[in-house]
PDB file of C-alpha atoms in Angstrom:
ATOM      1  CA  UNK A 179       0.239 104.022 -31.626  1.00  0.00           C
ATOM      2  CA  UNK A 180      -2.379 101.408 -30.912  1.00  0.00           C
ATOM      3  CA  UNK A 181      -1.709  98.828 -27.582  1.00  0.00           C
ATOM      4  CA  UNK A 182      -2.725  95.431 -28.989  1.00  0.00           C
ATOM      5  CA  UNK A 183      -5.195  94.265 -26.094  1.00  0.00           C
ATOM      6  CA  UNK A 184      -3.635  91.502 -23.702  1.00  0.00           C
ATOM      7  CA  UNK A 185      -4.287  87.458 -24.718  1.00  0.00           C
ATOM      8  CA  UNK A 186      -7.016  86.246 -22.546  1.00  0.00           C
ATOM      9  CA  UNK A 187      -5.738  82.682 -22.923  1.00  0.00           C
ATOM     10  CA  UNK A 188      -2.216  82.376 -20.438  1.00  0.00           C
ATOM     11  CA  UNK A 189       0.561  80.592 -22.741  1.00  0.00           C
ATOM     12  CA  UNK A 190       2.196  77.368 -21.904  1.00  0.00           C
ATOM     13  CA  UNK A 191       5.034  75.973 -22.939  1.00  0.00           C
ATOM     14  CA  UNK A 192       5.585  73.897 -25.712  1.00  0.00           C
ATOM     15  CA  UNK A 193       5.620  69.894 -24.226  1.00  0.00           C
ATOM     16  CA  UNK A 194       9.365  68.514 -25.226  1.00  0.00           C
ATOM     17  CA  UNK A 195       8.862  65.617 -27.120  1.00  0.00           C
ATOM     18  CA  UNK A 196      10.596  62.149 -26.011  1.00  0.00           C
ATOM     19  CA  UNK A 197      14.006  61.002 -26.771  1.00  0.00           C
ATOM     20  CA  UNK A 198      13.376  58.310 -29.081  1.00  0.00           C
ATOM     21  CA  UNK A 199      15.153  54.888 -28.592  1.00  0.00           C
ATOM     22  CA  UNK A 200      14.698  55.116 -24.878  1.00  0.00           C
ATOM     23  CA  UNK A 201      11.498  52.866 -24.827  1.00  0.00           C
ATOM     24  CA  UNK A 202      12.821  50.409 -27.429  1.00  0.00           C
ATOM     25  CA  UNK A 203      15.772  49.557 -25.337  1.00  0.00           C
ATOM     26  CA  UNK A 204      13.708  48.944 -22.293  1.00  0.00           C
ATOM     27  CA  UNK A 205      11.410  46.519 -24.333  1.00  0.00           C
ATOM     28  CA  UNK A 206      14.626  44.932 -25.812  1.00  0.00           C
ATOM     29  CA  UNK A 207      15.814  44.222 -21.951  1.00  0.00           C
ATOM     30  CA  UNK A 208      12.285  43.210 -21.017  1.00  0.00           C
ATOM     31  CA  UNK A 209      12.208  40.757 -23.940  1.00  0.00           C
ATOM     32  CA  UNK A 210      15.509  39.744 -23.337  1.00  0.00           C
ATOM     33  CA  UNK A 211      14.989  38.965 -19.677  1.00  0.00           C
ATOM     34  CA  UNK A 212      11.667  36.913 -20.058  1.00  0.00           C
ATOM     35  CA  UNK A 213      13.824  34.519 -22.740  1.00  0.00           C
ATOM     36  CA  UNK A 214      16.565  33.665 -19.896  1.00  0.00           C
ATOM     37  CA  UNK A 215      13.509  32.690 -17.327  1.00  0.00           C
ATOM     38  CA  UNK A 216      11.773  30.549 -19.906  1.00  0.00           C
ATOM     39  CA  UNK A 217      15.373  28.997 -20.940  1.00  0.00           C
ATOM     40  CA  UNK A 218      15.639  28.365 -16.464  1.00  0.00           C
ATOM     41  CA  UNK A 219      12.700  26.926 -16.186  1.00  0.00           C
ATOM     42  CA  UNK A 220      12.948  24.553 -19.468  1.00  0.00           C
ATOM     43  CA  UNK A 221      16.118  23.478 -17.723  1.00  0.00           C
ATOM     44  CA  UNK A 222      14.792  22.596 -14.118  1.00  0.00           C
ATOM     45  CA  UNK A 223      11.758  20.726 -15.800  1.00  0.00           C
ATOM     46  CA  UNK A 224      13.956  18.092 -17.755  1.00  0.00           C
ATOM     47  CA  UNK A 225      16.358  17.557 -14.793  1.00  0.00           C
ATOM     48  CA  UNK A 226      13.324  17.135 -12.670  1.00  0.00           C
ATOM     49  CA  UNK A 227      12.018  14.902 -15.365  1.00  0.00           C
ATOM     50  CA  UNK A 228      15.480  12.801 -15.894  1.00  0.00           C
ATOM     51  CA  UNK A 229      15.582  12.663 -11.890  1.00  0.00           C
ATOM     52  CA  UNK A 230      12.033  11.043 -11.582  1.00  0.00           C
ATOM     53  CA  UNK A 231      13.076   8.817 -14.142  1.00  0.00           C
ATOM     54  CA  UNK A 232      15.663   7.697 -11.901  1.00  0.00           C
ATOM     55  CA  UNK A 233      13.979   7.366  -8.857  1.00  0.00           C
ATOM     56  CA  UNK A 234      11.036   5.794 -10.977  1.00  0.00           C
ATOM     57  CA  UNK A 235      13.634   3.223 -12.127  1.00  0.00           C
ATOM     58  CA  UNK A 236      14.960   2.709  -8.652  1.00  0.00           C
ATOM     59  CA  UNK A 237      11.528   2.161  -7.088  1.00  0.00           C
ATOM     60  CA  UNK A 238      10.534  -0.258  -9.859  1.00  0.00           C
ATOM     61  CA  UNK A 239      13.688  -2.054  -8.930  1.00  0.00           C
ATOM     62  CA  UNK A 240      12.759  -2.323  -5.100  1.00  0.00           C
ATOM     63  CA  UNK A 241       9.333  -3.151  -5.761  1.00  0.00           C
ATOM     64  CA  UNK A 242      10.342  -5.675  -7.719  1.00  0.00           C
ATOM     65  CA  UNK A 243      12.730  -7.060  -5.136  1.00  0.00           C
ATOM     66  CA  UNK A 244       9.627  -6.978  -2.702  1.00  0.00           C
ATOM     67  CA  UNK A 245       7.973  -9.355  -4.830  1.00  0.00           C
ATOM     68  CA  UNK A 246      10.449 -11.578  -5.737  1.00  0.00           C
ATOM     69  CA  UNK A 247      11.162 -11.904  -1.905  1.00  0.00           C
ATOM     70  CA  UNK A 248       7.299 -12.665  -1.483  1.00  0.00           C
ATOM     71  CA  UNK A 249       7.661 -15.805  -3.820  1.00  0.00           C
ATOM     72  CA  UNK A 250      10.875 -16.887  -2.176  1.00  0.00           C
ATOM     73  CA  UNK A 251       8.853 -17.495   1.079  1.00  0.00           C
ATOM     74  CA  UNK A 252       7.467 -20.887   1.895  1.00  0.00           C
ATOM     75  CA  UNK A 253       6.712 -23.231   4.997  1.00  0.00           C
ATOM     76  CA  UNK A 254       8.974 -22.664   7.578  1.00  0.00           C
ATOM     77  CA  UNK A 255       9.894 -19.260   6.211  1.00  0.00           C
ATOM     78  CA  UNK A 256       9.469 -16.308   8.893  1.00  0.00           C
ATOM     79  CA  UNK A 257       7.966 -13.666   6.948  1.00  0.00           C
ATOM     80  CA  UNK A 258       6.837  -9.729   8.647  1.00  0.00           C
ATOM     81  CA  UNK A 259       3.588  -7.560   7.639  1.00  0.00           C
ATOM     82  CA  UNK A 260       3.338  -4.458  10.347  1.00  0.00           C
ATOM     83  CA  UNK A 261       3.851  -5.676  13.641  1.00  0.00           C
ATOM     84  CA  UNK A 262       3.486  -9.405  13.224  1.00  0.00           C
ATOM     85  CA  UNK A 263       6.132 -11.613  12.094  1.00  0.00           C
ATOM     86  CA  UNK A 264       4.303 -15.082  10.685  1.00  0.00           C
ATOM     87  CA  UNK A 265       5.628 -18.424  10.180  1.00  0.00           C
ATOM     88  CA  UNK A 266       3.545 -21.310   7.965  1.00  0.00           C
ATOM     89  CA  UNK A 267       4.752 -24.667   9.753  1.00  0.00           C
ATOM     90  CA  UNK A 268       2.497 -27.287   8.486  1.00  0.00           C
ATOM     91  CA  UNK A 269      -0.259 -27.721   5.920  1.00  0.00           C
ATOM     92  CA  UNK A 270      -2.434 -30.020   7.854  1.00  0.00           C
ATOM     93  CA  UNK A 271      -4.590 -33.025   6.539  1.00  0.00           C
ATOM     94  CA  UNK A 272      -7.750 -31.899   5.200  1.00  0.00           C
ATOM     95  CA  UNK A 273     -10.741 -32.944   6.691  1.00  0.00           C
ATOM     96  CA  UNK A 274     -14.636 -33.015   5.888  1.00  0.00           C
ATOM     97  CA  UNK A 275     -15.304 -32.427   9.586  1.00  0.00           C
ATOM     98  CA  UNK A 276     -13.977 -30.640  13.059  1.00  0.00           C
ATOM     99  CA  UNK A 277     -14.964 -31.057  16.464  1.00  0.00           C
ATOM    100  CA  UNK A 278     -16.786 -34.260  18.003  1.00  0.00           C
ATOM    101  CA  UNK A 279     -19.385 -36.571  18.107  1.00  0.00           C
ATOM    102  CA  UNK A 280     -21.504 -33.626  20.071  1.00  0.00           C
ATOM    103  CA  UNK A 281     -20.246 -30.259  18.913  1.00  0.00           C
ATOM    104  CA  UNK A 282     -18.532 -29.879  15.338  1.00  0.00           C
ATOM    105  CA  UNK A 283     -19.229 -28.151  11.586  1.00  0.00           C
ATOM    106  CA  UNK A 284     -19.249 -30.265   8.124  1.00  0.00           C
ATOM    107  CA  UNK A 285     -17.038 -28.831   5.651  1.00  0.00           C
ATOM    108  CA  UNK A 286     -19.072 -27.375   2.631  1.00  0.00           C
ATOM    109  CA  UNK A 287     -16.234 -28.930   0.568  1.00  0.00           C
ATOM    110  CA  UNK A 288     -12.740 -29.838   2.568  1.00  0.00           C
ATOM    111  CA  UNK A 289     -11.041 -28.661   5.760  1.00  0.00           C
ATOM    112  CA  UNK A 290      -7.734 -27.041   4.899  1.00  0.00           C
ATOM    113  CA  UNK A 291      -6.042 -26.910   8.607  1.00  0.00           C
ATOM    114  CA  UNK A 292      -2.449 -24.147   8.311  1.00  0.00           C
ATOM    115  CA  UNK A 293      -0.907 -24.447  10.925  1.00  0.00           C
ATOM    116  CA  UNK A 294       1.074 -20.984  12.266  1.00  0.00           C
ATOM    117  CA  UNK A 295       3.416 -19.091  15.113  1.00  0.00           C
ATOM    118  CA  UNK A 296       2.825 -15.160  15.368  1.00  0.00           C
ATOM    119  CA  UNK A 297       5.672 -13.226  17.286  1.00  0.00           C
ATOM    120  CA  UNK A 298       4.540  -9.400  17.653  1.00  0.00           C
ATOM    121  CA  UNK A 299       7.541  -7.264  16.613  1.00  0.00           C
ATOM    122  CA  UNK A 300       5.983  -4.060  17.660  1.00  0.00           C
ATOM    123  CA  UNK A 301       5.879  -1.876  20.828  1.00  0.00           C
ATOM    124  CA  UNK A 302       2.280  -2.267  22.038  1.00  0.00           C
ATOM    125  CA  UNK A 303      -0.245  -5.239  22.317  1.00  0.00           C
ATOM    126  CA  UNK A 304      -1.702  -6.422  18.991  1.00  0.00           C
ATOM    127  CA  UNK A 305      -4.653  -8.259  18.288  1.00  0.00           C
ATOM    128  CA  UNK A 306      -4.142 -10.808  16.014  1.00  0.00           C
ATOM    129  CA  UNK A 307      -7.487 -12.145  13.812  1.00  0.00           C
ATOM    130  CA  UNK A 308      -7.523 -15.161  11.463  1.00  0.00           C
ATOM    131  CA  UNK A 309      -9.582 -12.608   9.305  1.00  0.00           C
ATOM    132  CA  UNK A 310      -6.289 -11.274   7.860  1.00  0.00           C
ATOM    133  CA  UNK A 311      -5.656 -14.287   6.590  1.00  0.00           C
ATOM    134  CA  UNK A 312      -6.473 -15.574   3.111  1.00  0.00           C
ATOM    135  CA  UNK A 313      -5.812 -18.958   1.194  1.00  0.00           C
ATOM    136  CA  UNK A 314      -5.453 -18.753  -2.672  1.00  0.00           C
ATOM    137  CA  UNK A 315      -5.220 -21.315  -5.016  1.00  0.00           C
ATOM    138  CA  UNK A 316      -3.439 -21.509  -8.483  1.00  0.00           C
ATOM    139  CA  UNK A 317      -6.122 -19.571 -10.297  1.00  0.00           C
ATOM    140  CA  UNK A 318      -5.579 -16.724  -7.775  1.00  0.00           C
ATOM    141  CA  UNK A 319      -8.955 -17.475  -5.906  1.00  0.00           C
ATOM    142  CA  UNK A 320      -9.081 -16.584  -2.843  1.00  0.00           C
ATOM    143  CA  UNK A 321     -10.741 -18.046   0.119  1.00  0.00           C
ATOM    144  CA  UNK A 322     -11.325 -16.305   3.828  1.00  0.00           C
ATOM    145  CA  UNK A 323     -10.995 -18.161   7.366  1.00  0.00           C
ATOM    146  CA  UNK A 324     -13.783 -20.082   8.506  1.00  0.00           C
ATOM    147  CA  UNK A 325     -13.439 -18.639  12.284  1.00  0.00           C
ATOM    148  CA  UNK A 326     -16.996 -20.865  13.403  1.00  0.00           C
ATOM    149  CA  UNK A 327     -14.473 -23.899  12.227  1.00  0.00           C
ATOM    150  CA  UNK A 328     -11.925 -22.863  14.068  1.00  0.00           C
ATOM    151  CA  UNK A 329     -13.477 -22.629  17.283  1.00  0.00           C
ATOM    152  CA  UNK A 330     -13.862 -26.343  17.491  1.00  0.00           C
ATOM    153  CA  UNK A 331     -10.452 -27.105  17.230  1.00  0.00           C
ATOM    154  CA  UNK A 332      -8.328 -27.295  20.744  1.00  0.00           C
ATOM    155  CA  UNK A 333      -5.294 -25.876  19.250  1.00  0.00           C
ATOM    156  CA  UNK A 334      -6.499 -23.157  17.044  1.00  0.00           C
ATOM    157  CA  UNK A 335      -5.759 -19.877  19.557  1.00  0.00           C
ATOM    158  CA  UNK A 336      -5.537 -17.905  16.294  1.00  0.00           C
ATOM    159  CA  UNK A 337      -8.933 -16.717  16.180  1.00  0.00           C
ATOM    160  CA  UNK A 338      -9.125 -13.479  17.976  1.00  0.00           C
ATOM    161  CA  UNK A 339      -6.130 -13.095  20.234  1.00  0.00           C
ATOM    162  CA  UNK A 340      -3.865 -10.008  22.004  1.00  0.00           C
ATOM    163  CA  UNK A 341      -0.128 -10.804  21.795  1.00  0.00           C
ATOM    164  CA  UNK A 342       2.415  -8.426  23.704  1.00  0.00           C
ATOM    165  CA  UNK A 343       5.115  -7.370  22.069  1.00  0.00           C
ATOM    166  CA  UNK A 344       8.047  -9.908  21.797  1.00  0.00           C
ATOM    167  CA  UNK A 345       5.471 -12.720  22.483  1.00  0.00           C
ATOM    168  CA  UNK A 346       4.687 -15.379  20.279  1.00  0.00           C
ATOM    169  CA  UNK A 347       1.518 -17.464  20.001  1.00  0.00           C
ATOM    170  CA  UNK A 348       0.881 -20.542  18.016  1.00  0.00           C
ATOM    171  CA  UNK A 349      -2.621 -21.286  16.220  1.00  0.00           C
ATOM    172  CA  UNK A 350      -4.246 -23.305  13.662  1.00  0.00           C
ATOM    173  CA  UNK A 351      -6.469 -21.075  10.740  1.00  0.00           C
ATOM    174  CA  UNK A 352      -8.836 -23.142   9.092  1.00  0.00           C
ATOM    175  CA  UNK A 353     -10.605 -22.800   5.643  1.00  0.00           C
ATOM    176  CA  UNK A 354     -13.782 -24.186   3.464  1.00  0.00           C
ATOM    177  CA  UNK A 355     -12.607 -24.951  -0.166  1.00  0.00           C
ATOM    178  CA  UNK A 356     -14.096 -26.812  -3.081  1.00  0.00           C
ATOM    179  CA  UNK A 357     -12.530 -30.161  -2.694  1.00  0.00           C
ATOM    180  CA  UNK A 358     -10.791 -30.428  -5.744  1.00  0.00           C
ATOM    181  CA  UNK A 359      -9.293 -26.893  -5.044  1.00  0.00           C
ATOM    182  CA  UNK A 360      -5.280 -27.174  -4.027  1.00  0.00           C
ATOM    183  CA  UNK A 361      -4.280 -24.515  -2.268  1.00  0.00           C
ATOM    184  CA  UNK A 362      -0.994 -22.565  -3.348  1.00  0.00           C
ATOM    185  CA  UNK A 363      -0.656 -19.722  -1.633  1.00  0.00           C
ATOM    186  CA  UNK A 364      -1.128 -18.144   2.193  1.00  0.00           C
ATOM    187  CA  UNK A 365      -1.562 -14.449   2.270  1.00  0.00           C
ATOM    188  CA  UNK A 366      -1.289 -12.524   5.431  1.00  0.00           C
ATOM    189  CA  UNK A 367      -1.890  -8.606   6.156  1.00  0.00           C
ATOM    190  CA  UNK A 368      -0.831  -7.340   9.466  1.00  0.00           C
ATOM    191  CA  UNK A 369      -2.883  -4.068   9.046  1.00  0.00           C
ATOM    192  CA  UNK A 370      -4.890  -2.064   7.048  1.00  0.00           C
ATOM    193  CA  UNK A 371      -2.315   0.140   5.308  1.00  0.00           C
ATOM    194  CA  UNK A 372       0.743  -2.866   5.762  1.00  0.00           C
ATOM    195  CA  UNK A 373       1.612  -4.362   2.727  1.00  0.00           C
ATOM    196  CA  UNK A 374       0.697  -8.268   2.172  1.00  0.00           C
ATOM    197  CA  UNK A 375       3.030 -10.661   2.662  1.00  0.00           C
ATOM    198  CA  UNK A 376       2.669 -14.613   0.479  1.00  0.00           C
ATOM    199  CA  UNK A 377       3.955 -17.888   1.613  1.00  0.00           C
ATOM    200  CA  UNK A 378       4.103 -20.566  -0.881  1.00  0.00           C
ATOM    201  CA  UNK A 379       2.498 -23.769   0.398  1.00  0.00           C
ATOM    202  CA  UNK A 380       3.911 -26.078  -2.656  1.00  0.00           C
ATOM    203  CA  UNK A 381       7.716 -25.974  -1.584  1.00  0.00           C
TER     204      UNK A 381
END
């Protein structure tokens, strides 16, 4: 009887296939699980958006209060922007011309004359300028300190002065407007990221 020569090719066994259903289910979870983070983060969206709402509502509400308390104030009204508290106390006669029969400056137009008292409510000497303060009439013009005017007037200490804290000082800012211009409004900014505060000169 014949040997049958040996297989030159080693055998292997036979790979078991995979269960079925297995992978499905995974997939199922993995769908599954990416629907309940989508639903959670729907759901913190609109309560951040109903919340901003709110505070949106709240803000426009204070803002609004601001404002309102802006065009409350008028002459004799103390009235804070950053570390100066201002008070108008007297809309002075206009005039065509300051200073005297030697030294002085013609008016362009008119002499409006505000008289003011500063108190610095901070913690550290301030420098107080008449540059932060602007005159607007009912149009909404507005009109800067004439500082060279001021200088002629004995009483005006407002141009460029330090005030320590708890300190008030008392000053005269002067402005150049058209003369049929009224003036309306004061506007005073204590600093550069303060918010403005308005004084009504009508009332």
């Amino acid at each position: 009887m014949t040997t049958p020569p040996p297989n030159p090719y080693p055998s292997y066994p036979a790979p078991i296939p995979p269960k079925k259903g297995k992978g499905k289910k995974i997939a199922g979870f993995g769908c599954l699980g990416l629907i309940v983070v989508v639903l959670i983060v729907i759901i913190a969206s609109c309560a951040s958006i109903l919340g901003g709402g709110s505070d949106g509502a709240t803000g426009g509400s204070a803002a609004g209060s601001g404002e309102d308390a802006q065009k409350s104030a008028q002459v004799g009204d103390a009235v804070t922007s950053g570390n100066f508290e201002v008070t108008v106390t007297k809309v002075g006669k206009d005039k065509t011309r300051v200073g005297n029969e030697y030294l002085g400056k013609k008016a362009q137009g008119r002499f409006v004359q505000v008289n003011m008292t500063i108190k610095n409510v901070g913690d550290s000497a301030e420098y107080f300028s008449d540059t932060d303060v602007k005159l607007k009439d009912a149009k909404g013009t507005e009109y800067s300190a004439d500082s060279e005017a001021a200088a002629y007037i004995s009483d005006s200490n407002a141009l460029f002065e330090q005030i320590n804290p708890g300190n008030t000082n008392k000053g005269i800012v002067v402005f150049d407007v058209p003369k049929k211009v009224i003036p309306t409004t004061l506007e005073f900014q204590g600093g550069l990221f303060d918010s403005p505060i308005a004084v009504d000169l009508t009332k």
